[in-house]
PDB file of C-alpha atoms and ligand atoms in Angstrom:
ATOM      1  CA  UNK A1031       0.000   0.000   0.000  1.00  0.00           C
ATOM      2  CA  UNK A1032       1.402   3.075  -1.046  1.00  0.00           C
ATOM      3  CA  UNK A1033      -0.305   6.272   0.762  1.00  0.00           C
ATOM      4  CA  UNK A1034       1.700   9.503   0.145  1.00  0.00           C
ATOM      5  CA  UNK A1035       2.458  11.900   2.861  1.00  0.00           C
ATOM      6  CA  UNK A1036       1.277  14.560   1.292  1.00  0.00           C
ATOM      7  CA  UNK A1037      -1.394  15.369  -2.074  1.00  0.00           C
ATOM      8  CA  UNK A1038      -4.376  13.135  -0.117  1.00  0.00           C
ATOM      9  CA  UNK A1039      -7.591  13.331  -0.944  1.00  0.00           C
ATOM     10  CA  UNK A1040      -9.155  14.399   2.471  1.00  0.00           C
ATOM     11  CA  UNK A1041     -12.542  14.684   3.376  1.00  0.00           C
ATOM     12  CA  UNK A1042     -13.257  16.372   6.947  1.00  0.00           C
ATOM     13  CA  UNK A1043     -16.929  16.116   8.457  1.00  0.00           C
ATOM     14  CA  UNK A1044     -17.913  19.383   9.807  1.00  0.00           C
ATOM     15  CA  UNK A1045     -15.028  21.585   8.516  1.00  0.00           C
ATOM     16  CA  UNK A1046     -17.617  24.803   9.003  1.00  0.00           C
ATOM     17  CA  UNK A1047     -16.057  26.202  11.416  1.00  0.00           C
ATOM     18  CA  UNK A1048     -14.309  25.220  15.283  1.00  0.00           C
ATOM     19  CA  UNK A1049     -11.718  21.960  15.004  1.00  0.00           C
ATOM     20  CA  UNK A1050     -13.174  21.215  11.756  1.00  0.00           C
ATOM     21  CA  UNK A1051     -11.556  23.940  10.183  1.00  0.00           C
ATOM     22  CA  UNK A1052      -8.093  23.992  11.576  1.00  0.00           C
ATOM     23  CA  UNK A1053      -8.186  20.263  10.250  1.00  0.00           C
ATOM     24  CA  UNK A1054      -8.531  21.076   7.239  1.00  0.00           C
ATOM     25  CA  UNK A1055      -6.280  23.999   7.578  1.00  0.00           C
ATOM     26  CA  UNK A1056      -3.395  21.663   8.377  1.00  0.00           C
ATOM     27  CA  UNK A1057      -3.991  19.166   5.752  1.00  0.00           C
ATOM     28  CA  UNK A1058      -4.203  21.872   3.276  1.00  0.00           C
ATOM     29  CA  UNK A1059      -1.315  23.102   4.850  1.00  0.00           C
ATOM     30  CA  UNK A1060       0.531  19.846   4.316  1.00  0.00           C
ATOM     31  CA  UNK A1061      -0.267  19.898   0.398  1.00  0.00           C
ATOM     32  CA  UNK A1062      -3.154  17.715   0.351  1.00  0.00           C
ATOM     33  CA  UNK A1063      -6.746  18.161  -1.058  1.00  0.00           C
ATOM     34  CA  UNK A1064      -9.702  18.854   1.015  1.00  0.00           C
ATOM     35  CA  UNK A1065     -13.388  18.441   0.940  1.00  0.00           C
ATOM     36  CA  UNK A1066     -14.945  21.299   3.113  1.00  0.00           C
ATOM     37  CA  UNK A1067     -18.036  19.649   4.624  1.00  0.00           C
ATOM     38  CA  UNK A1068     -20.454  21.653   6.295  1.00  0.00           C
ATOM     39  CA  UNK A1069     -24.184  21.191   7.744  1.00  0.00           C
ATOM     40  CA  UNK A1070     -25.824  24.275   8.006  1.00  0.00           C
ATOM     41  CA  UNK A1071     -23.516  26.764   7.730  1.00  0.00           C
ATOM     42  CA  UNK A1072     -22.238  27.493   4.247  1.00  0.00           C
ATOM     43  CA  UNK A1073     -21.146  30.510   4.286  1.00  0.00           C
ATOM     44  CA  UNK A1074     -18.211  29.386   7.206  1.00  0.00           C
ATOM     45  CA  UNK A1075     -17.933  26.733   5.487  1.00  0.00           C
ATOM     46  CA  UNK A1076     -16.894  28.762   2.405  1.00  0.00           C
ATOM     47  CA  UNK A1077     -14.771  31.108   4.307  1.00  0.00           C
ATOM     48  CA  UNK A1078     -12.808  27.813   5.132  1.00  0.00           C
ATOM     49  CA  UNK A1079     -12.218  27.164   1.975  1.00  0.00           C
ATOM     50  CA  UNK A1080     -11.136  30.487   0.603  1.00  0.00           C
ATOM     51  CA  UNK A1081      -8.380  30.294   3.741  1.00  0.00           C
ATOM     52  CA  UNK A1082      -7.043  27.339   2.865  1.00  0.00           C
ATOM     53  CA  UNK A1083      -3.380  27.064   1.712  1.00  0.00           C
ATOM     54  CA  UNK A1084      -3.011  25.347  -2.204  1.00  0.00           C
ATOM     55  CA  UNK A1085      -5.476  24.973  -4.728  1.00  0.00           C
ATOM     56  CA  UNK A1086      -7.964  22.331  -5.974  1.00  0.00           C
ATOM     57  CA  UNK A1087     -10.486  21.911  -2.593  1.00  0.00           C
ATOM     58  CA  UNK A1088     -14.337  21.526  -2.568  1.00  0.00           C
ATOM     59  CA  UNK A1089     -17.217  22.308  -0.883  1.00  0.00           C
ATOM     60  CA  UNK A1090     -19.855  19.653  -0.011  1.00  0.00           C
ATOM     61  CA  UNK A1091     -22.855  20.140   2.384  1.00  0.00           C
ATOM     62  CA  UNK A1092     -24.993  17.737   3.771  1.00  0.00           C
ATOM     63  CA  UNK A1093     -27.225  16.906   6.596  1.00  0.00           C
ATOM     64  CA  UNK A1094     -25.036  13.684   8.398  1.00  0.00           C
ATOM     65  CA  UNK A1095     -28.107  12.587  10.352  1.00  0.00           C
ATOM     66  CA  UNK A1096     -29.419  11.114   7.518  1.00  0.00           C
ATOM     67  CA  UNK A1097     -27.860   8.150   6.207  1.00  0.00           C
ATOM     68  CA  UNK A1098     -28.745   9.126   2.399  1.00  0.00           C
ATOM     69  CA  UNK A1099     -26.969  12.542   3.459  1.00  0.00           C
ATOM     70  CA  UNK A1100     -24.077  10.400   4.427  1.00  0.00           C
ATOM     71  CA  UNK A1101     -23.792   8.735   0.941  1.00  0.00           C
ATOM     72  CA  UNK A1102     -24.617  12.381  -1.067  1.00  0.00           C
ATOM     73  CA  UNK A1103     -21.426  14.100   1.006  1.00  0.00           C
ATOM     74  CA  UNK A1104     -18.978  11.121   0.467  1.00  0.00           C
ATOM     75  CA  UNK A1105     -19.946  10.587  -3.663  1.00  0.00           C
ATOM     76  CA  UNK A1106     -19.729  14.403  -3.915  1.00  0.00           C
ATOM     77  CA  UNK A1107     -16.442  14.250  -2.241  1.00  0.00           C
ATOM     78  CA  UNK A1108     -15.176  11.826  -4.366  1.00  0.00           C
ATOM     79  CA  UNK A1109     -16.075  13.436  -7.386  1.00  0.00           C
ATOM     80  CA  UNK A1110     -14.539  16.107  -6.948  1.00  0.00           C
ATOM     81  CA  UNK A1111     -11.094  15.096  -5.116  1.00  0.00           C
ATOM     82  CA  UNK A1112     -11.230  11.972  -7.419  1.00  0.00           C
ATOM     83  CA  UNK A1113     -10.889  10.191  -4.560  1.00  0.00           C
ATOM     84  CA  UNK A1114     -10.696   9.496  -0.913  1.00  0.00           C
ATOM     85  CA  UNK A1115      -7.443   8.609   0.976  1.00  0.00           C
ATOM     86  CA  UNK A1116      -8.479  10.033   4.690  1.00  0.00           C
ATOM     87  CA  UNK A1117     -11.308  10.865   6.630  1.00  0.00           C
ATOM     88  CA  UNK A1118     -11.678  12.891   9.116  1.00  0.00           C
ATOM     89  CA  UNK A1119     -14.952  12.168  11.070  1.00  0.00           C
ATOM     90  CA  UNK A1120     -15.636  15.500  12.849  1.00  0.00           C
ATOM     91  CA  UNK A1121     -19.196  16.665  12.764  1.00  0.00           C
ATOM     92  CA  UNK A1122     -20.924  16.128  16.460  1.00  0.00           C
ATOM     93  CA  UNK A1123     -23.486  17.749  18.398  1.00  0.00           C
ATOM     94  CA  UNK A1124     -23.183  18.576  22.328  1.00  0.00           C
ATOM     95  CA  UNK A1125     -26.252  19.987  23.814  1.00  0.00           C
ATOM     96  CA  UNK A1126     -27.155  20.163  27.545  1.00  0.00           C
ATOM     97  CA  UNK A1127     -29.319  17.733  28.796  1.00  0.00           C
ATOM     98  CA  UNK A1128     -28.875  16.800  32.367  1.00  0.00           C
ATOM     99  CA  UNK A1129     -31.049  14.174  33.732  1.00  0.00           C
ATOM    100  CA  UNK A1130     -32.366  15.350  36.515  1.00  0.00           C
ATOM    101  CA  UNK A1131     -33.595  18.682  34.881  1.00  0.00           C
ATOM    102  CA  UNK A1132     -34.559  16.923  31.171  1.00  0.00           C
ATOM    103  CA  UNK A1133     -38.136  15.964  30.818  1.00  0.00           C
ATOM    104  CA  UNK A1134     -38.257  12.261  29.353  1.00  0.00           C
ATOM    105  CA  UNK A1135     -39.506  13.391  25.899  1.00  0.00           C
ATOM    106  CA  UNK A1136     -36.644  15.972  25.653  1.00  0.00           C
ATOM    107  CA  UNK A1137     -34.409  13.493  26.877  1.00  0.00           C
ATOM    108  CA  UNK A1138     -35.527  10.709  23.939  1.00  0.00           C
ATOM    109  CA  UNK A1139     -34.753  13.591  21.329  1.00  0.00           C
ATOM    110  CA  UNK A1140     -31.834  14.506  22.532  1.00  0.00           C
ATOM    111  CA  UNK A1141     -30.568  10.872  22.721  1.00  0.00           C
ATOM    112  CA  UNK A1142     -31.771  10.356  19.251  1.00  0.00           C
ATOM    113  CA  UNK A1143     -29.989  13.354  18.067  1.00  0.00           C
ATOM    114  CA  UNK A1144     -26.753  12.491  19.530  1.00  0.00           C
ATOM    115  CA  UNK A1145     -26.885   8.791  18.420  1.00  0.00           C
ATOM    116  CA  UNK A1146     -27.305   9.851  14.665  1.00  0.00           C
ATOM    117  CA  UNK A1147     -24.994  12.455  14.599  1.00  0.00           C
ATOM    118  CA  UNK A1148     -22.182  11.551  16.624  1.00  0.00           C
ATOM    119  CA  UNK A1149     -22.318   7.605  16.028  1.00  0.00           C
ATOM    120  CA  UNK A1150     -24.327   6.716  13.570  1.00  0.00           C
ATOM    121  CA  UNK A1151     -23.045   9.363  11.235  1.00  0.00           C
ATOM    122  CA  UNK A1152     -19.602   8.474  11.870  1.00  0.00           C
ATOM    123  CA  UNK A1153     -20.316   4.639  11.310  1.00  0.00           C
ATOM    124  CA  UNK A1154     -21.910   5.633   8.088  1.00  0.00           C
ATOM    125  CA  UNK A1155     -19.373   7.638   6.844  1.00  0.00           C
ATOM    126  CA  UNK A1156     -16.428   5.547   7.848  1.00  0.00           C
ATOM    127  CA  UNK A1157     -18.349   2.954   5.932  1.00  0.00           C
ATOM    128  CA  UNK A1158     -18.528   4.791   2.330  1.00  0.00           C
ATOM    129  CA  UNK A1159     -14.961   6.199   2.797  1.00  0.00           C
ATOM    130  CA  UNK A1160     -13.561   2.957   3.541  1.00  0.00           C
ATOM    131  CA  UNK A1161     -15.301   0.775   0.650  1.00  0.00           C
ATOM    132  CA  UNK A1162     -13.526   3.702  -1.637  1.00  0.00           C
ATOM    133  CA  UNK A1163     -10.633   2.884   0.196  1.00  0.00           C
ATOM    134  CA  UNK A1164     -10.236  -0.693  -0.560  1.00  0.00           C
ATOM    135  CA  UNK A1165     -11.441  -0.625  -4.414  1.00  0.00           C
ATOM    136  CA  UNK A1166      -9.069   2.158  -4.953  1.00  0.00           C
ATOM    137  CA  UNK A1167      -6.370  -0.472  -3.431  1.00  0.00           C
ATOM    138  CA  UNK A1168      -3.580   2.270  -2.121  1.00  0.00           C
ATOM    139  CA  UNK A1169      -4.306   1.694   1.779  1.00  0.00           C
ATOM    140  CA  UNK A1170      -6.081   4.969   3.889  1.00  0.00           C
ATOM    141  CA  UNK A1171      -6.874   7.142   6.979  1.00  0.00           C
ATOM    142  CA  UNK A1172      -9.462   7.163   9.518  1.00  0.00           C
ATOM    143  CA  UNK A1173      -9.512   9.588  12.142  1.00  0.00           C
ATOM    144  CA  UNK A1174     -12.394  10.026  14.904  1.00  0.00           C
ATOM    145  CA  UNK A1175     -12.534  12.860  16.787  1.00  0.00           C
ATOM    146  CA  UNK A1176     -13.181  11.355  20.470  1.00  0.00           C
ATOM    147  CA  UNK A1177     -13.393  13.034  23.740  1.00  0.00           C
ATOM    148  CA  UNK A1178     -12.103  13.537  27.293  1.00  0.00           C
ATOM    149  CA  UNK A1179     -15.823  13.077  27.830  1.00  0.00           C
ATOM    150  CA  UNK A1180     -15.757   9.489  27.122  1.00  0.00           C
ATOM    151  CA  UNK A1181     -13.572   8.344  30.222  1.00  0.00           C
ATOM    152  CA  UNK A1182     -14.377  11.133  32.379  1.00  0.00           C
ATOM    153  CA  UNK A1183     -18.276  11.517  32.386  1.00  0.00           C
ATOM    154  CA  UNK A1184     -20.189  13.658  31.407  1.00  0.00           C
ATOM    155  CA  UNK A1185     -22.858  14.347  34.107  1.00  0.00           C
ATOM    156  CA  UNK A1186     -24.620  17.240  32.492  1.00  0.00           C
ATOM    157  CA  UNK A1187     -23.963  15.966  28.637  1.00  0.00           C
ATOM    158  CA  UNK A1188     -24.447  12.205  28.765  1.00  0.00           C
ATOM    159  CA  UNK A1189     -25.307  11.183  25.730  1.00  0.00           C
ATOM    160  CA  UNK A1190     -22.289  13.022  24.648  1.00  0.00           C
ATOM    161  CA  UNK A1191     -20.246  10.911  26.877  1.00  0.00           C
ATOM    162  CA  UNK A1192     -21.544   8.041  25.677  1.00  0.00           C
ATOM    163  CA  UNK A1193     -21.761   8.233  22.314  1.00  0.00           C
ATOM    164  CA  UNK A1194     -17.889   9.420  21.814  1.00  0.00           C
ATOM    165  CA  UNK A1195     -17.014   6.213  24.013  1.00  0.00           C
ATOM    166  CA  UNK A1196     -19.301   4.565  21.476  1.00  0.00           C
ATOM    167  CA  UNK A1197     -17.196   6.604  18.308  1.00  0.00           C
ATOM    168  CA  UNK A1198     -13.626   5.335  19.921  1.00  0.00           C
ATOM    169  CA  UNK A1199     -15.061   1.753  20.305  1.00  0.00           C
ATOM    170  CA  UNK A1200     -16.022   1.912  16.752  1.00  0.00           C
ATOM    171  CA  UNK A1201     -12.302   3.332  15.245  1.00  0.00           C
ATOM    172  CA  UNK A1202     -11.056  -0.019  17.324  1.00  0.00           C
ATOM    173  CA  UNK A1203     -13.185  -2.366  15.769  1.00  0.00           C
ATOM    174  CA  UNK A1204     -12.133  -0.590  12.028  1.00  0.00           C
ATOM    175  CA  UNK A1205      -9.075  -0.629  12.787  1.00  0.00           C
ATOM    176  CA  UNK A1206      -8.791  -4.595  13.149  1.00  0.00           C
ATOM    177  CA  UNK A1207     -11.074  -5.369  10.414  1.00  0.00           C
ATOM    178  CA  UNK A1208      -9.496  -2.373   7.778  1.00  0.00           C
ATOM    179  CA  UNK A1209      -5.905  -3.462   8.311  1.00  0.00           C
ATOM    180  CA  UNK A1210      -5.260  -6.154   5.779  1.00  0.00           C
ATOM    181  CA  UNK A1211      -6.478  -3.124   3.195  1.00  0.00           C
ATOM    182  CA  UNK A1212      -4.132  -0.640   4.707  1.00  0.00           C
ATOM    183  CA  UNK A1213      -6.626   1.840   6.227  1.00  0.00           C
ATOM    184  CA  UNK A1214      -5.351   2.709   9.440  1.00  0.00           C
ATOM    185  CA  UNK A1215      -7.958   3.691  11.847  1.00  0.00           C
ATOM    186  CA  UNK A1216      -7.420   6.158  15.007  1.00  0.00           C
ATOM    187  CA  UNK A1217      -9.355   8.460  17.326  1.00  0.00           C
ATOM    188  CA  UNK A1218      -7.677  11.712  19.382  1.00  0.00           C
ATOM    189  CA  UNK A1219     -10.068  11.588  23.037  1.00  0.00           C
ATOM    190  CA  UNK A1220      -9.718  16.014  23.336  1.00  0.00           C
ATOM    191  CA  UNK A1221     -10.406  18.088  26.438  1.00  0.00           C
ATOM    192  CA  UNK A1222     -11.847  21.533  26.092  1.00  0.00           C
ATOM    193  CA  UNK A1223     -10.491  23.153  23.208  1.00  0.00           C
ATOM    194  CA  UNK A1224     -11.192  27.226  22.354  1.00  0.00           C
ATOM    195  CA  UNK A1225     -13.891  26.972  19.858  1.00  0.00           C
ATOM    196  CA  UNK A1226     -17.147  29.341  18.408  1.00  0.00           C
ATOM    197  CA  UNK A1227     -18.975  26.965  20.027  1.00  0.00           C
ATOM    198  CA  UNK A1228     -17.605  26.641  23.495  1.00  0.00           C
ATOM    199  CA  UNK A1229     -16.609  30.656  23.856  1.00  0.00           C
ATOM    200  CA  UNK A1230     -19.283  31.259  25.903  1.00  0.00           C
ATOM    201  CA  UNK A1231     -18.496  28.714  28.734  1.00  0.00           C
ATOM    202  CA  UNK A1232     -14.924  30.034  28.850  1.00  0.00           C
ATOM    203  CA  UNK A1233     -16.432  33.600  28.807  1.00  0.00           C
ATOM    204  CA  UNK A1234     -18.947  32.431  31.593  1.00  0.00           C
ATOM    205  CA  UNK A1235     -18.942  32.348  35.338  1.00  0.00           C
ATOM    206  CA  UNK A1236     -17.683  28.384  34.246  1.00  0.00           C
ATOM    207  CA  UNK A1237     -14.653  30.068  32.270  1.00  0.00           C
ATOM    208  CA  UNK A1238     -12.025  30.024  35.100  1.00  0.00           C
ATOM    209  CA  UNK A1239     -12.582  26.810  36.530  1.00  0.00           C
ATOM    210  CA  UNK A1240     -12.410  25.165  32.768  1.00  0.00           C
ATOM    211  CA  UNK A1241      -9.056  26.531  32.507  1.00  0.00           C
ATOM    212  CA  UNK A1242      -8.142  25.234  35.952  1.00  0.00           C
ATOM    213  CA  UNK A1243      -8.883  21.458  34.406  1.00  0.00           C
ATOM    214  CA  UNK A1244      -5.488  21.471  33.132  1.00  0.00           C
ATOM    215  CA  UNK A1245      -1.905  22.111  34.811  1.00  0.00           C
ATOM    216  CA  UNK A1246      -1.123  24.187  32.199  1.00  0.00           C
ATOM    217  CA  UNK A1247      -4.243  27.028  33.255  1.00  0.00           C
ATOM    218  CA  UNK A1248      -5.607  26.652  29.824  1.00  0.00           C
ATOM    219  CA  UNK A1249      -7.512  25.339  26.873  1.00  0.00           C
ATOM    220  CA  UNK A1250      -5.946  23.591  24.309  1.00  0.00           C
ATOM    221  CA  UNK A1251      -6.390  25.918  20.493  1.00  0.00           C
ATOM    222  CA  UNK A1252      -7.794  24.021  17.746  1.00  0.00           C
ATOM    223  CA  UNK A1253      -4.685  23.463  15.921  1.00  0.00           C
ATOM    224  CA  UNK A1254      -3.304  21.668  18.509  1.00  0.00           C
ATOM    225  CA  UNK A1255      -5.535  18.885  17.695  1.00  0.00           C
ATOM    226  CA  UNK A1256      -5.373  19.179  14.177  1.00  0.00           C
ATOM    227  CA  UNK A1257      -1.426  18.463  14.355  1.00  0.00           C
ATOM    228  CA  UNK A1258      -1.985  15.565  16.009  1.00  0.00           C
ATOM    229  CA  UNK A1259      -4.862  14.329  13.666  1.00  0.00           C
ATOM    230  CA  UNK A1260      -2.350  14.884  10.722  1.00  0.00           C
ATOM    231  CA  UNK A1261       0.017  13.410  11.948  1.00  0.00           C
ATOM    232  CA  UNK A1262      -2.463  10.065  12.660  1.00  0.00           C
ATOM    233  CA  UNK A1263      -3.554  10.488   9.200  1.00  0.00           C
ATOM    234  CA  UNK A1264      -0.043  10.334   7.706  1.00  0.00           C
ATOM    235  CA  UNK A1265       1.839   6.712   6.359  1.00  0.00           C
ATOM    236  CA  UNK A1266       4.298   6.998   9.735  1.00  0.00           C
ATOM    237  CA  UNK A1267       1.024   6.447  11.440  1.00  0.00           C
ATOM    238  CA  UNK A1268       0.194   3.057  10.366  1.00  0.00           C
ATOM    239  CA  UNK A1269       1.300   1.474  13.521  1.00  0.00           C
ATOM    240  CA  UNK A1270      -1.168   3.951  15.461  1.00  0.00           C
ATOM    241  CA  UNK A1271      -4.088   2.191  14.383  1.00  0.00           C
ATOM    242  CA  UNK A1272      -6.249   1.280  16.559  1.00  0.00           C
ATOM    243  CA  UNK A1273      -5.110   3.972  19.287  1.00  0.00           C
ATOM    244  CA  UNK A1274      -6.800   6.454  21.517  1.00  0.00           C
ATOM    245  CA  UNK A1275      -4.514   9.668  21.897  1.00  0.00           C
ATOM    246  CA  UNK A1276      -5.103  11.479  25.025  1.00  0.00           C
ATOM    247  CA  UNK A1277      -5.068  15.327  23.897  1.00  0.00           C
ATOM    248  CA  UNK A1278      -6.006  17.252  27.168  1.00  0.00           C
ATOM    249  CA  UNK A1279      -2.974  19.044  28.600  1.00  0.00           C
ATOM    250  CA  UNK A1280      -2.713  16.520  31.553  1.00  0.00           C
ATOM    251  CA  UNK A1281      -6.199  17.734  32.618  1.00  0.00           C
ATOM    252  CA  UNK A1282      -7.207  13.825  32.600  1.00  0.00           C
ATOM    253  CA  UNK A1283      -4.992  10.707  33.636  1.00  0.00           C
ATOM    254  CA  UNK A1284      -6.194   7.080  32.478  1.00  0.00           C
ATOM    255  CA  UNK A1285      -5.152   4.174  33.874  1.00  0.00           C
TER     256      UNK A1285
HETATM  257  N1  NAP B   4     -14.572  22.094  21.619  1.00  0.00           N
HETATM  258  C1  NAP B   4     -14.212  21.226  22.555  1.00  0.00           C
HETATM  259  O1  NAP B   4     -13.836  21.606  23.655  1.00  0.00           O
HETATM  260  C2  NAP B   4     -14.244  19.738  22.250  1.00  0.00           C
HETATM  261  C3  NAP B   4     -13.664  18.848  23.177  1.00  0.00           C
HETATM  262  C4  NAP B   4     -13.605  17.493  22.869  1.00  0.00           C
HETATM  263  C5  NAP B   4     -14.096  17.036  21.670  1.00  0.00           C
HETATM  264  N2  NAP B   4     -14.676  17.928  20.793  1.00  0.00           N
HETATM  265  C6  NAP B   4     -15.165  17.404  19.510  1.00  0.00           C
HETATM  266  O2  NAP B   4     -14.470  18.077  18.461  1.00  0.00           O
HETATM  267  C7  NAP B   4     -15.307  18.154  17.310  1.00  0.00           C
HETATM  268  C8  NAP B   4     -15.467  19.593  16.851  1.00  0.00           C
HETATM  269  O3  NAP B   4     -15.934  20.384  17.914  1.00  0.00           O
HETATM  270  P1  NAP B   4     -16.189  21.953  17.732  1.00  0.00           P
HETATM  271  O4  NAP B   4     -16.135  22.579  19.062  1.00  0.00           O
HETATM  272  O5  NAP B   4     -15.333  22.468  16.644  1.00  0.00           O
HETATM  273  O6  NAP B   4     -17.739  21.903  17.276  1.00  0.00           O
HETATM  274  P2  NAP B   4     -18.640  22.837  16.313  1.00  0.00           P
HETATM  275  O7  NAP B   4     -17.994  24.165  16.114  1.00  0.00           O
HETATM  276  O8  NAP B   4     -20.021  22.804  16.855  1.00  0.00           O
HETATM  277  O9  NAP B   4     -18.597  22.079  14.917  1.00  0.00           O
HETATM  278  C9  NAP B   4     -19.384  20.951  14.716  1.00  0.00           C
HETATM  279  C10 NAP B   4     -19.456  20.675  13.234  1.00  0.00           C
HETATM  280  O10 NAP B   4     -20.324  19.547  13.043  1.00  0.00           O
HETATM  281  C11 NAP B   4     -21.249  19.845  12.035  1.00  0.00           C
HETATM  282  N3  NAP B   4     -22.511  19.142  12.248  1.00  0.00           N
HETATM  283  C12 NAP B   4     -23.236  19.042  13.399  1.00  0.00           C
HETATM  284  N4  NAP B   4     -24.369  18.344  13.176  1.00  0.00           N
HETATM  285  C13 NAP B   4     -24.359  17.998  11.864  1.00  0.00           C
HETATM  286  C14 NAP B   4     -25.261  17.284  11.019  1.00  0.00           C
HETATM  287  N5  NAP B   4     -26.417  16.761  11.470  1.00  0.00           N
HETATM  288  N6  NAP B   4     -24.936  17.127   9.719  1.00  0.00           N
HETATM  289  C15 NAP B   4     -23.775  17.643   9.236  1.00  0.00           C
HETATM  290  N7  NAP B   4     -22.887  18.335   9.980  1.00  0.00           N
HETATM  291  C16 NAP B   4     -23.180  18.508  11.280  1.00  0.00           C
HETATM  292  C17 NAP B   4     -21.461  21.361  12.089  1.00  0.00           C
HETATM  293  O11 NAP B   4     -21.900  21.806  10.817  1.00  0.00           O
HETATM  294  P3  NAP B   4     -22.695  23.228  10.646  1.00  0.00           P
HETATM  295  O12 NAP B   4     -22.135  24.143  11.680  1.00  0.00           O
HETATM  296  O13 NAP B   4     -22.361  23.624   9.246  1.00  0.00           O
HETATM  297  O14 NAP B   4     -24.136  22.925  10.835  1.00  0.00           O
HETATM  298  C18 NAP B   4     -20.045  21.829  12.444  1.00  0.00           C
HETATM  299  O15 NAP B   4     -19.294  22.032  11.273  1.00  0.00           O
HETATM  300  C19 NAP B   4     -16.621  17.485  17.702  1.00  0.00           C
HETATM  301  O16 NAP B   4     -16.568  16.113  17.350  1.00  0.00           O
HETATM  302  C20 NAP B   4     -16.632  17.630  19.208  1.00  0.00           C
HETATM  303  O17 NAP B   4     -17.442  16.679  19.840  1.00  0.00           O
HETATM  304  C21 NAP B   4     -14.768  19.250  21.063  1.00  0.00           C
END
């Protein structure tokens, strides 16, 4: 299997904006070819593409909760990169939904929402990318974006929790059964990281305390997990698969 280190075909789920973006920054960055995929917001979206480095990226939208979405965003993808060598499955939702507070129909939605977004979506994806993969026959990249979340708890976001345990459970499973084709398959587990969405925790009465978490008295910035998911995306990688990186400034030992 011979995957380059650089002038990949690269699609990232939910480049719009946040961790998304610097992903695709960095890959850009690094020479390859990106697939901008966004779910509502287009015109982010398309401000991340006009401020990406090198030419000959894409746009694709496409509603991820939907499993015919899933297949519209990876065949228009494909099209236009010709291709897909890695994917980056970013797109999640996080919404607030502690139990104690939730009424049970709000708390079936939410669960729902989370399940077909942040797992099922990521299943489904990981599925059309990989099939690509293997008929195009030169090996590949997964990468999940985990989280803290999954080993920590989340008492106020537990579907969240859940379902990210449920994303890095998946990337191990891949990664045994996508190895013989040379698709390497990893996840990066994140604390907080400074992002549109999250400013207004850190802005919040919450802000100081989040920054406490870590040794370090702050959040991580976006493109410090984007190095790291290049870097799992790149041939050096290979023996990565199957691995759960830690990214959360010490904020969170495992044993
Ligand atoms: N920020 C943190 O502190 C933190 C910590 C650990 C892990 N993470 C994880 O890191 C990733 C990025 O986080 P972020 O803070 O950058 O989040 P974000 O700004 O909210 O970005 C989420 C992206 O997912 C897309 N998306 C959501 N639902 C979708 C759907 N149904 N169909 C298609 N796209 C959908 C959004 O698209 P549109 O905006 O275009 O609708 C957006 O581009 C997520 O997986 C998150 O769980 C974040």
């Amino acid at each position: 299997m011979n995957l380059p280190a650089s002038g990949r075909r690269v699609l990232v789920s939910g480049a719009s904006r946040g961790l998304g973006r610097a992903v695709a920054r960095a890959f850009a960055a690094n020479g390859d070819r990106v697939a901008v995929h966004f779910g509502s917001r287009a015109d982010e979206a398309r401000a991340t593409l006009d401020s990406l480095d090198g030419t000959g990226h894409t746009l694709v939208g496409g509603d991820l909760a939907d499993p015919a979405g899933a297949v519209a965003v990876v065949g228009a993808a494909a099209e236009a990169l010709g291709g897909i060598d890695v994917l980056v499955n970013n797109a999640a939702v996080n919404l607030r939904h502690p139990l104690a507070e939730t009424p049970y129909e709000e708390w079936v939605e939410v669960w729902q929402r989370h399940v077909s977004v942040n797992l099922l979506a990521t299943a489904n994806l990981s599925h059309l990318a990989a099939r690509r993969m293997i008929d195009q026959g030169s090996g590949g990249r997964i990468v999940n974006i985990g989280s803290r979340g999954a080993f920590r708890g989340e008492p106020d976001h537990p579907a969240y929790g859940a379902t990210k345990a449920a994303v890095h459970a998946l990337g191990q499973s891949l990664a045994v059964s996508l190895a013989p084709y040379g698709i390497a398959v990893a996840s990066v587990a994140p604390g907080f990281f400074a992002t549109e969405r999250v400013a207004p925790r850190l802005e919040g009465p919450e802000g100081a305390a989040i920054l406490g978490q870590s040794p370090f008295g702050r959040v991580a910035e976006p493109a410090e997990i984007a190095a790291a998911v290049l870097w799992l995306a790149s041939p050096a990688a290979e023996w990565s698969s199957g691995a759960i990186l830690d990214l959360n400034g010490a904020s969170h030992l495992r044993s």
